PDB file of C-alpha atoms in Angstrom:
ATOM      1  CA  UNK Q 277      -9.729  20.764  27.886  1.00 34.00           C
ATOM      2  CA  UNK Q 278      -8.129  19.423  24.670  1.00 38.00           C
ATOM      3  CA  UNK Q 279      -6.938  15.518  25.296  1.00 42.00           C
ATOM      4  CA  UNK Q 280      -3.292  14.495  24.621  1.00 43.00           C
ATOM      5  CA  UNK Q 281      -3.276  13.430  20.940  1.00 45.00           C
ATOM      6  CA  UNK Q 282      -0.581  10.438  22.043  1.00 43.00           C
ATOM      7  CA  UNK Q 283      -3.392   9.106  24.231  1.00 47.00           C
ATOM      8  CA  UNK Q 284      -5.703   6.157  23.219  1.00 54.00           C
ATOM      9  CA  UNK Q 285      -7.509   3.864  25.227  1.00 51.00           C
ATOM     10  CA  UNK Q 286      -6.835   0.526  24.052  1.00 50.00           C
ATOM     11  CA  UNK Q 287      -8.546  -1.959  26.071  1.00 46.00           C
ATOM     12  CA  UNK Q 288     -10.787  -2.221  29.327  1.00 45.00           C
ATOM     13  CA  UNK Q 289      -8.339  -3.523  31.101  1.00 47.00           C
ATOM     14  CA  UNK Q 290      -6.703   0.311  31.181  1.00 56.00           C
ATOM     15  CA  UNK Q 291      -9.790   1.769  32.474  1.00 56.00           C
ATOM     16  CA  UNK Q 292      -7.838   1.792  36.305  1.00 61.00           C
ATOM     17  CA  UNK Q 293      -5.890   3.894  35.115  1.00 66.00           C
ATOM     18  CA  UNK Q 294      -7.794   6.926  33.467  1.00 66.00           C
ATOM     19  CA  UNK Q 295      -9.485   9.272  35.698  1.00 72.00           C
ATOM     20  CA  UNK Q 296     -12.565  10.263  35.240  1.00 74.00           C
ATOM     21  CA  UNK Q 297     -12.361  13.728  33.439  1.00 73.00           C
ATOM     22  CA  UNK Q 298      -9.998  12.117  30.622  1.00 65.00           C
ATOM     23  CA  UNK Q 299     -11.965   8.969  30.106  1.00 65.00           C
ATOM     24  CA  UNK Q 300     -15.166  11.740  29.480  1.00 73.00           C
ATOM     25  CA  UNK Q 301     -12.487  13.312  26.837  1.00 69.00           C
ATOM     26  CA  UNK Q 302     -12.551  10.255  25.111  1.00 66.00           C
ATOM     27  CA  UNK Q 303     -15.848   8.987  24.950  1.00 70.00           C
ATOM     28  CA  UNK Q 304     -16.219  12.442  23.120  1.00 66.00           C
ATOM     29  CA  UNK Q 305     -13.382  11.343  20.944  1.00 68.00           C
ATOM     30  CA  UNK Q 306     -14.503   8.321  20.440  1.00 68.00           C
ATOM     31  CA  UNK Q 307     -17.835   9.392  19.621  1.00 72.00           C
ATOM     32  CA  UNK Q 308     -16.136  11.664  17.184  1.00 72.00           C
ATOM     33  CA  UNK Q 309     -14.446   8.928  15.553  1.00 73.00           C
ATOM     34  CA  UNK Q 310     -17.811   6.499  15.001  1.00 74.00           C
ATOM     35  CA  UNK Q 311     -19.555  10.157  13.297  1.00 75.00           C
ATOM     36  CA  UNK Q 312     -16.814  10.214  10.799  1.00 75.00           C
ATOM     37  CA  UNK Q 313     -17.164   6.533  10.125  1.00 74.00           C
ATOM     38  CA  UNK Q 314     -20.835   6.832   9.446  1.00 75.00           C
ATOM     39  CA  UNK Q 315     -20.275  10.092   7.166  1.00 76.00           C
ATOM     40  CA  UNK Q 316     -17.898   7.804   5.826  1.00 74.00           C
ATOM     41  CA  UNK Q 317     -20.133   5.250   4.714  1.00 71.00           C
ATOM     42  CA  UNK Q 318     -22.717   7.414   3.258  1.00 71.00           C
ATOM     43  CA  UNK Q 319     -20.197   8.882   1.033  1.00 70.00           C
ATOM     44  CA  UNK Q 320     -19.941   5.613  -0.741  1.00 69.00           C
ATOM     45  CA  UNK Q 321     -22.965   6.300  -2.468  1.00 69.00           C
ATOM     46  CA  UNK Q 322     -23.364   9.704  -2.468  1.00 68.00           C
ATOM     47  CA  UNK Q 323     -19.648  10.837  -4.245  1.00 71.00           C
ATOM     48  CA  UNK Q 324     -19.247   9.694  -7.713  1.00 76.00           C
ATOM     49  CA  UNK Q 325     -16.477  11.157  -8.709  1.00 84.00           C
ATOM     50  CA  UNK Q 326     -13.424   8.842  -7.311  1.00 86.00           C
ATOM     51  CA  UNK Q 327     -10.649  11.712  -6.923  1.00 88.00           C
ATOM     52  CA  UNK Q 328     -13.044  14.052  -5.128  1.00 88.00           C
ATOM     53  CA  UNK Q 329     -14.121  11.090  -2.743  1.00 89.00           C
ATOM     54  CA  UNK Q 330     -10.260   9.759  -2.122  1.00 93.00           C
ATOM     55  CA  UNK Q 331      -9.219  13.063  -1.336  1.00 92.00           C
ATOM     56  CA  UNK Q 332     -11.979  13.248   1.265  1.00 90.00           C
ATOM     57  CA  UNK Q 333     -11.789   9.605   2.897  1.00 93.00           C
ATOM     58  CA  UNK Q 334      -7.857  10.822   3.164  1.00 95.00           C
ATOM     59  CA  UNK Q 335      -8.686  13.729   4.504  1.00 93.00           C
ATOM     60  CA  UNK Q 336     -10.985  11.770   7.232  1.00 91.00           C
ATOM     61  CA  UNK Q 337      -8.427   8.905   7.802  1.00 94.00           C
ATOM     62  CA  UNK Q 338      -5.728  11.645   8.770  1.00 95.00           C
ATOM     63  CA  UNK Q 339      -8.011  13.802  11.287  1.00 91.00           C
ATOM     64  CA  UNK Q 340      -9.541  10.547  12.888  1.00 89.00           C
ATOM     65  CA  UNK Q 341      -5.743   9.498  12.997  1.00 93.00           C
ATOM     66  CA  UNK Q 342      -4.015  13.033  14.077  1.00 93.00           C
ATOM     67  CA  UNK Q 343      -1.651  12.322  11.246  1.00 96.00           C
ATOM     68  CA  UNK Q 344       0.437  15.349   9.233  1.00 96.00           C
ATOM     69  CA  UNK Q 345       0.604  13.433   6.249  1.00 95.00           C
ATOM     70  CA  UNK Q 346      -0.686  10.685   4.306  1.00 95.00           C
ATOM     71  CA  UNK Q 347      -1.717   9.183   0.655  1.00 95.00           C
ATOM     72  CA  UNK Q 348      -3.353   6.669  -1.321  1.00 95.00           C
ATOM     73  CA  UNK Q 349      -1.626   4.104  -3.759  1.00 95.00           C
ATOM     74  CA  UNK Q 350      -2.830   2.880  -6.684  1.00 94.00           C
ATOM     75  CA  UNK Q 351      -1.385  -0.411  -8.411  1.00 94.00           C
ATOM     76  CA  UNK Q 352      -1.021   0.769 -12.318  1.00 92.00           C
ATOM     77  CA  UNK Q 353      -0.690  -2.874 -13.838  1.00 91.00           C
ATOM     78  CA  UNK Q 354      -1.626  -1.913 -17.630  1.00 89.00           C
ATOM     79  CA  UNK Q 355       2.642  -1.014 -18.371  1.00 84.00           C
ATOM     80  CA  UNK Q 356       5.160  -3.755 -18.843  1.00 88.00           C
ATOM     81  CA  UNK Q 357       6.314  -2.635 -15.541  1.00 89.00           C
ATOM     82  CA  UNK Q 358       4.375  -2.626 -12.854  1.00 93.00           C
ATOM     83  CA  UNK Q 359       4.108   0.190 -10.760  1.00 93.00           C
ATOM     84  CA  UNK Q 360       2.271   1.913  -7.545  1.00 93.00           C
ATOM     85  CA  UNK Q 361       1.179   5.683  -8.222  1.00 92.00           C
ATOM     86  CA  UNK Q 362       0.062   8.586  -5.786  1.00 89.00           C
ATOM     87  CA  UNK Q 363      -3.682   8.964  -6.284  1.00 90.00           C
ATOM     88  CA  UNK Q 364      -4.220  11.855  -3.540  1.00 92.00           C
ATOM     89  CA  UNK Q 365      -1.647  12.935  -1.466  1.00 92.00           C
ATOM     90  CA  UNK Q 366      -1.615  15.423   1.394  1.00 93.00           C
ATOM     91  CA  UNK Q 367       0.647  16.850   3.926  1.00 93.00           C
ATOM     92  CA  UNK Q 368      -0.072  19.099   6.900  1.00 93.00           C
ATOM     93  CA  UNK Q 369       3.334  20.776   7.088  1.00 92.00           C
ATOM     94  CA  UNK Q 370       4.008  21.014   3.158  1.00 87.00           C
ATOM     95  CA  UNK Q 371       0.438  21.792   2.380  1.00 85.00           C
ATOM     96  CA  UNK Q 372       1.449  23.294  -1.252  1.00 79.00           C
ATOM     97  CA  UNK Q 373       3.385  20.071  -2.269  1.00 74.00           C
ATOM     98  CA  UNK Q 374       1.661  17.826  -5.002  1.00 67.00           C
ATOM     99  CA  UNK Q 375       2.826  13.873  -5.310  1.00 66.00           C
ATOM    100  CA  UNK Q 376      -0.024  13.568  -7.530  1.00 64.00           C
ATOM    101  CA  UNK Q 377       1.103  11.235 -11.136  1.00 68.00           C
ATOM    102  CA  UNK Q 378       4.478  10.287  -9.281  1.00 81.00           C
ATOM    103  CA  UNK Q 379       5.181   6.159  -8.606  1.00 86.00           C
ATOM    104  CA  UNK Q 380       7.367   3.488  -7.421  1.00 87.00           C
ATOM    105  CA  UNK Q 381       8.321   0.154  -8.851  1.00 89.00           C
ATOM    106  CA  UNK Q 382       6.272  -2.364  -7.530  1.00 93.00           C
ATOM    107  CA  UNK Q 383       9.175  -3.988  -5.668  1.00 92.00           C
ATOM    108  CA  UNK Q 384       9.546  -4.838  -2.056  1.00 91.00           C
ATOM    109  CA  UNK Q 385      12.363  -2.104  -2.207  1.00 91.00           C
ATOM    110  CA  UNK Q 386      10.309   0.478  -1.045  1.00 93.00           C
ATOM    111  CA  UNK Q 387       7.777   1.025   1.788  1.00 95.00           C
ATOM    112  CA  UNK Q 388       4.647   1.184  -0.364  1.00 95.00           C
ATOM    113  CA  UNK Q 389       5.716  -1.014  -2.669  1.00 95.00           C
ATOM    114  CA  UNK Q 390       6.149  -4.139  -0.215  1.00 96.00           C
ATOM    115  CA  UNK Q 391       2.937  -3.894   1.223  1.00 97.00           C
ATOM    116  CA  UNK Q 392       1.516  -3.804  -2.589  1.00 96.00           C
ATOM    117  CA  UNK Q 393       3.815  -6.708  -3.704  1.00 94.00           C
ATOM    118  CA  UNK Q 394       2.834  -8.997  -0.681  1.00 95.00           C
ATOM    119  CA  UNK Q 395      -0.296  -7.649   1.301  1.00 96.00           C
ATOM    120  CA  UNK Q 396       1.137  -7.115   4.029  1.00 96.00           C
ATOM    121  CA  UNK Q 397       0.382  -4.037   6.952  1.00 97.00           C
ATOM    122  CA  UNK Q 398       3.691  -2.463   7.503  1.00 97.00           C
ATOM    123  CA  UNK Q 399       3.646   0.045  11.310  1.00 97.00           C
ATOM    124  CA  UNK Q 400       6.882   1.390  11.929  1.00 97.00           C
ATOM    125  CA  UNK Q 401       7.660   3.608  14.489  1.00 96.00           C
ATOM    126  CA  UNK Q 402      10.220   5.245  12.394  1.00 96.00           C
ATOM    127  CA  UNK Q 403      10.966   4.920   9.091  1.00 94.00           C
ATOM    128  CA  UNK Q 404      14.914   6.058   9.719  1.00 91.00           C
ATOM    129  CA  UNK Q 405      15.101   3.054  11.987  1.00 92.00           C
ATOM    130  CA  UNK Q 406      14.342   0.024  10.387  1.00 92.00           C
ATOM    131  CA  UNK Q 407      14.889  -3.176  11.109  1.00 88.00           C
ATOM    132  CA  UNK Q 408      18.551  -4.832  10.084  1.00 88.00           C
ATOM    133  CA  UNK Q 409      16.331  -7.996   8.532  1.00 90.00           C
ATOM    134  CA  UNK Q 410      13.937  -5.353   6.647  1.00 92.00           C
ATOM    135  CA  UNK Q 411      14.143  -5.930   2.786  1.00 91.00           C
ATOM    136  CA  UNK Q 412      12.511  -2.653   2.249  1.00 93.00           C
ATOM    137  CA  UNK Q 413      13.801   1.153   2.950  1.00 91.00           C
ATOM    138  CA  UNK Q 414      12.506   4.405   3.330  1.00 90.00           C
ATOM    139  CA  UNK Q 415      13.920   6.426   0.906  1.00 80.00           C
ATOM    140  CA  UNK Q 416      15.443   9.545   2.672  1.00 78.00           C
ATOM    141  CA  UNK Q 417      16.069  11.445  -0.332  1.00 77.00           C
ATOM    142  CA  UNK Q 418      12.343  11.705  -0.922  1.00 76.00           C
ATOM    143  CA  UNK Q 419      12.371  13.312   2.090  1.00 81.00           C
ATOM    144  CA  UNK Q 420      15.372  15.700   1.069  1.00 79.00           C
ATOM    145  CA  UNK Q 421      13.557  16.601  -2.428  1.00 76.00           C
ATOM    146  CA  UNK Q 422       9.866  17.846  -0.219  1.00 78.00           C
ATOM    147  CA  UNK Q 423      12.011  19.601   2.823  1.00 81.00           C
ATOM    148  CA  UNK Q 424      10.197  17.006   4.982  1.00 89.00           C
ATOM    149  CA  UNK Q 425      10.727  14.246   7.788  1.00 91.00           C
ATOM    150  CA  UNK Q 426       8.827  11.119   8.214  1.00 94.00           C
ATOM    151  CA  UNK Q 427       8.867   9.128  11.385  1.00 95.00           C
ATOM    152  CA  UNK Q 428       5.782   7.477  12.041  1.00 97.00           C
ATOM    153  CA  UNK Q 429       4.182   5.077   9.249  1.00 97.00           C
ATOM    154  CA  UNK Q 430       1.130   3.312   8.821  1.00 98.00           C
ATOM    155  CA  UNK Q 431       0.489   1.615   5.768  1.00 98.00           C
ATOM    156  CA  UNK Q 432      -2.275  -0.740   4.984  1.00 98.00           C
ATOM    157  CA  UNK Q 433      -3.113  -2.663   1.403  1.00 97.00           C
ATOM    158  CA  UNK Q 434      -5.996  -2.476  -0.134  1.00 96.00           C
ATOM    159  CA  UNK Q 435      -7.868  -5.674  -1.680  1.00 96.00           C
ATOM    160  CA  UNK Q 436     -10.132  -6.211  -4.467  1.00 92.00           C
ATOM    161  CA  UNK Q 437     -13.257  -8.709  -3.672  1.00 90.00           C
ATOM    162  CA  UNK Q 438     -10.503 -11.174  -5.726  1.00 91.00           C
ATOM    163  CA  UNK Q 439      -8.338 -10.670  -2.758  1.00 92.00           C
ATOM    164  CA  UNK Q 440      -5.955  -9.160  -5.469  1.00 93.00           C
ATOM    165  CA  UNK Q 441      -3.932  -6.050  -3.678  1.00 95.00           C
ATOM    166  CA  UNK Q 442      -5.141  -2.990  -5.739  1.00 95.00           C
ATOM    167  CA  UNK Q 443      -3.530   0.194  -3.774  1.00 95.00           C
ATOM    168  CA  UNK Q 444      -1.824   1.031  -0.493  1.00 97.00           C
ATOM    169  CA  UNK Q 445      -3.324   3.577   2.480  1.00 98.00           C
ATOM    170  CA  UNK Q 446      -0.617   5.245   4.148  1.00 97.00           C
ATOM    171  CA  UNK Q 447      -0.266   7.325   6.927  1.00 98.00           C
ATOM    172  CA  UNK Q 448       2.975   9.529   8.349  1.00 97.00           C
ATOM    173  CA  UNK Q 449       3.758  10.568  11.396  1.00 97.00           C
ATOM    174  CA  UNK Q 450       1.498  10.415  14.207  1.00 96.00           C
ATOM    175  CA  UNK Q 451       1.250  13.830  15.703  1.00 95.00           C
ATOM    176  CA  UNK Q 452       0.895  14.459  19.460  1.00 91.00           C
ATOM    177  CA  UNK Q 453       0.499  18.486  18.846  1.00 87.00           C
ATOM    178  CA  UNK Q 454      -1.426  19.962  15.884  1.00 88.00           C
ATOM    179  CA  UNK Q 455       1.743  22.260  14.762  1.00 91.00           C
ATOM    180  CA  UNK Q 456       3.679  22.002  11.468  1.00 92.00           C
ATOM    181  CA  UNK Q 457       6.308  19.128  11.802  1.00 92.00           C
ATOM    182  CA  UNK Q 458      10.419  20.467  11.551  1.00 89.00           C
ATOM    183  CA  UNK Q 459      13.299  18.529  11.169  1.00 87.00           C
ATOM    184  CA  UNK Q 460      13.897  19.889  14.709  1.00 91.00           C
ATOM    185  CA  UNK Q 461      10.861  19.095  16.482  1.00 94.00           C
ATOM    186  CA  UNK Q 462       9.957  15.564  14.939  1.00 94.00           C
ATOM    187  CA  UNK Q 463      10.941  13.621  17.749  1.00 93.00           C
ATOM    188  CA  UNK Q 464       8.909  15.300  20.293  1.00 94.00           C
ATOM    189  CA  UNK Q 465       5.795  15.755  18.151  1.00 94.00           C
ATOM    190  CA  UNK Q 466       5.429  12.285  17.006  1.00 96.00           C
ATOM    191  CA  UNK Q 467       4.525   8.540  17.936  1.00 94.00           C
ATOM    192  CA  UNK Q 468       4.285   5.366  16.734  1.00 96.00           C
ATOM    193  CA  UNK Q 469       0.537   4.075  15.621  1.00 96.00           C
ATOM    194  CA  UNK Q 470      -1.238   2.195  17.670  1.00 93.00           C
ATOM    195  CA  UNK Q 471      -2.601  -0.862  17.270  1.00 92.00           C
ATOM    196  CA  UNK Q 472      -5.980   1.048  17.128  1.00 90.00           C
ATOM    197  CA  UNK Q 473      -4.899   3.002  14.836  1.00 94.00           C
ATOM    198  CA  UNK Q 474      -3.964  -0.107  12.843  1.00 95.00           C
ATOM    199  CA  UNK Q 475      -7.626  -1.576  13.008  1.00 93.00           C
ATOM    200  CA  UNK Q 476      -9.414   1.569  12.158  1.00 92.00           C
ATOM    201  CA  UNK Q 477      -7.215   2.288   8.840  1.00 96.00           C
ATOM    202  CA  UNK Q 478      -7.625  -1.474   7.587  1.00 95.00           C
ATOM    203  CA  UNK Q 479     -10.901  -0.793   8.604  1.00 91.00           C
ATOM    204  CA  UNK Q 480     -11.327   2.482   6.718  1.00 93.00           C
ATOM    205  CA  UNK Q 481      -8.799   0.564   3.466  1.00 95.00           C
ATOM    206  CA  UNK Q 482     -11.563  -1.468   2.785  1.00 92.00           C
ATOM    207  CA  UNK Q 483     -14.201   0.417   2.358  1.00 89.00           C
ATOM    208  CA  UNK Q 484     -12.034   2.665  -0.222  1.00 92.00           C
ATOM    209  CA  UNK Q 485     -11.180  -0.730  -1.610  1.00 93.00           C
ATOM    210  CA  UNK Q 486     -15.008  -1.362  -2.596  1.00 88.00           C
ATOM    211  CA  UNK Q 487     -15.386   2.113  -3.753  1.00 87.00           C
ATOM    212  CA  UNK Q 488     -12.451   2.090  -6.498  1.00 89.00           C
ATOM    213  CA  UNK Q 489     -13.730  -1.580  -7.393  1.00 86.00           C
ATOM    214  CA  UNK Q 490     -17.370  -0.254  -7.896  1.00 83.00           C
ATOM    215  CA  UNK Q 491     -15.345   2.884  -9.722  1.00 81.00           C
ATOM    216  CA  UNK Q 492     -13.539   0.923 -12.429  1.00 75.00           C
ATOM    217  CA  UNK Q 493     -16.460  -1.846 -12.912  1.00 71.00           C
ATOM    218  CA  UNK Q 494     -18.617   1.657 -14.033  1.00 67.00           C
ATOM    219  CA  UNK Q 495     -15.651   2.928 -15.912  1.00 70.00           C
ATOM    220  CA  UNK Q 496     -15.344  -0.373 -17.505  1.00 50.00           C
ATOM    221  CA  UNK Q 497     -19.086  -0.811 -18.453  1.00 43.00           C
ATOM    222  CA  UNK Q 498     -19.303   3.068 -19.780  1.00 41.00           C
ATOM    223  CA  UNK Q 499     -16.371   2.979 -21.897  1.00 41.00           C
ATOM    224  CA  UNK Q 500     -17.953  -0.582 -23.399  1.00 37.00           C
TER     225      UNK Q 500
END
């Protein structure tokens, strides 16, 4: 029996409440969960190529997640203006779309770009519905321009060992079925993260935060 993918055990406190054939579900999910961290970790030394190993730790982050989408930001500093670019980018339900070289002001004006301008997690439940105080915005005609809808968000910065923001992880859209998400059916098929889901990505951020420091350190030696 497959689990619901809106279901996650968040404390002990809810164990009263999960019979005994679900709760077995998820200690095999969770199980799956600490395997992928572990493969994870030894990736950090065996990938050196730092596309190849974004794209998989993305990859990883979504399924560990059950997200559709998601991509990783990095902060492009060298230009008079600053800006946050798409590194990898990948989408369940718009598989053949490529964000790759495309960027935002670093600005609190956008999603992305406030958490890069102040280091702060953003989780929104959905990104159409923000709150009247909010000083950023989802733009909806990026939406229009891929044919897509995003709901659920999840975006995490990324630190240097300076404590200096570097990138931005982001999730989209929480699925609760694995089915291509519709205009139509976005509602019913997503959910907001959850707080889990908050600790593992920071969790997962910093490792990929080490890896692209290690990255450019190399790149900086090699090109000296």
């Amino acid at each position: 029996m497959t689990p619901d993918f809106g279901w996650q055990l968040e404390s002990s406190e809810d164990l009263s409440h999960v019979s005994p054939q679900l709760l077995i579900e998820q200690l095999y999910h969770y199980k799956g969960l600490l395997e992928d961290l572990l493969a994870l970790g030894l990736s950090l030394s065996s990938t050196d190529d730092l596309r190849t190993f974004l794209e998989s730790v993305l990859g990883t982050a979504r399924k560990m997640t059950r997200s559709d989408a998601g991509s990783i930001y990095l902060i492009d500093r060298t230009a008079p203006v600053h800006t946050v670019c798409f590194e990898v980018s990948q989408n369940s339900s718009q598989p053949d779309r490529s964000l790759v070289n495309f960027a935002v002001p670093l600005n609190q004006d956008s999603i992305v770009g406030y958490v890069a301008l102040t280091g702060e997690t953003l989780n929104l439940s959905d990104a159409h519905d923000l709150p009247e105080d909010a000083s950023y915005c989802h733009h909806k005609t990026f939406d229009y321009d891929i044919e897509y809808h995003t709901r659920s968000v999840l975006a995490v910065p990324m630190f240097d060992s300076q404590k200096r923001t570097i990138g931005v992880f982001q999730l989209i859209n929480r699925k609760v079925q694995d089915i291509s998400i519709t205009k139509e059916n976005v509602q019913e098929i997503t959910l907001a993260y959850s707080a889990f889901d908050e600790k593992l990505l920071r969790s997962i951020a910093s490792q990929v935060s080490l890896y692209i420091e290690r990255s450019q350190l190399l790149g900086q030696v090699f090109k000296a």
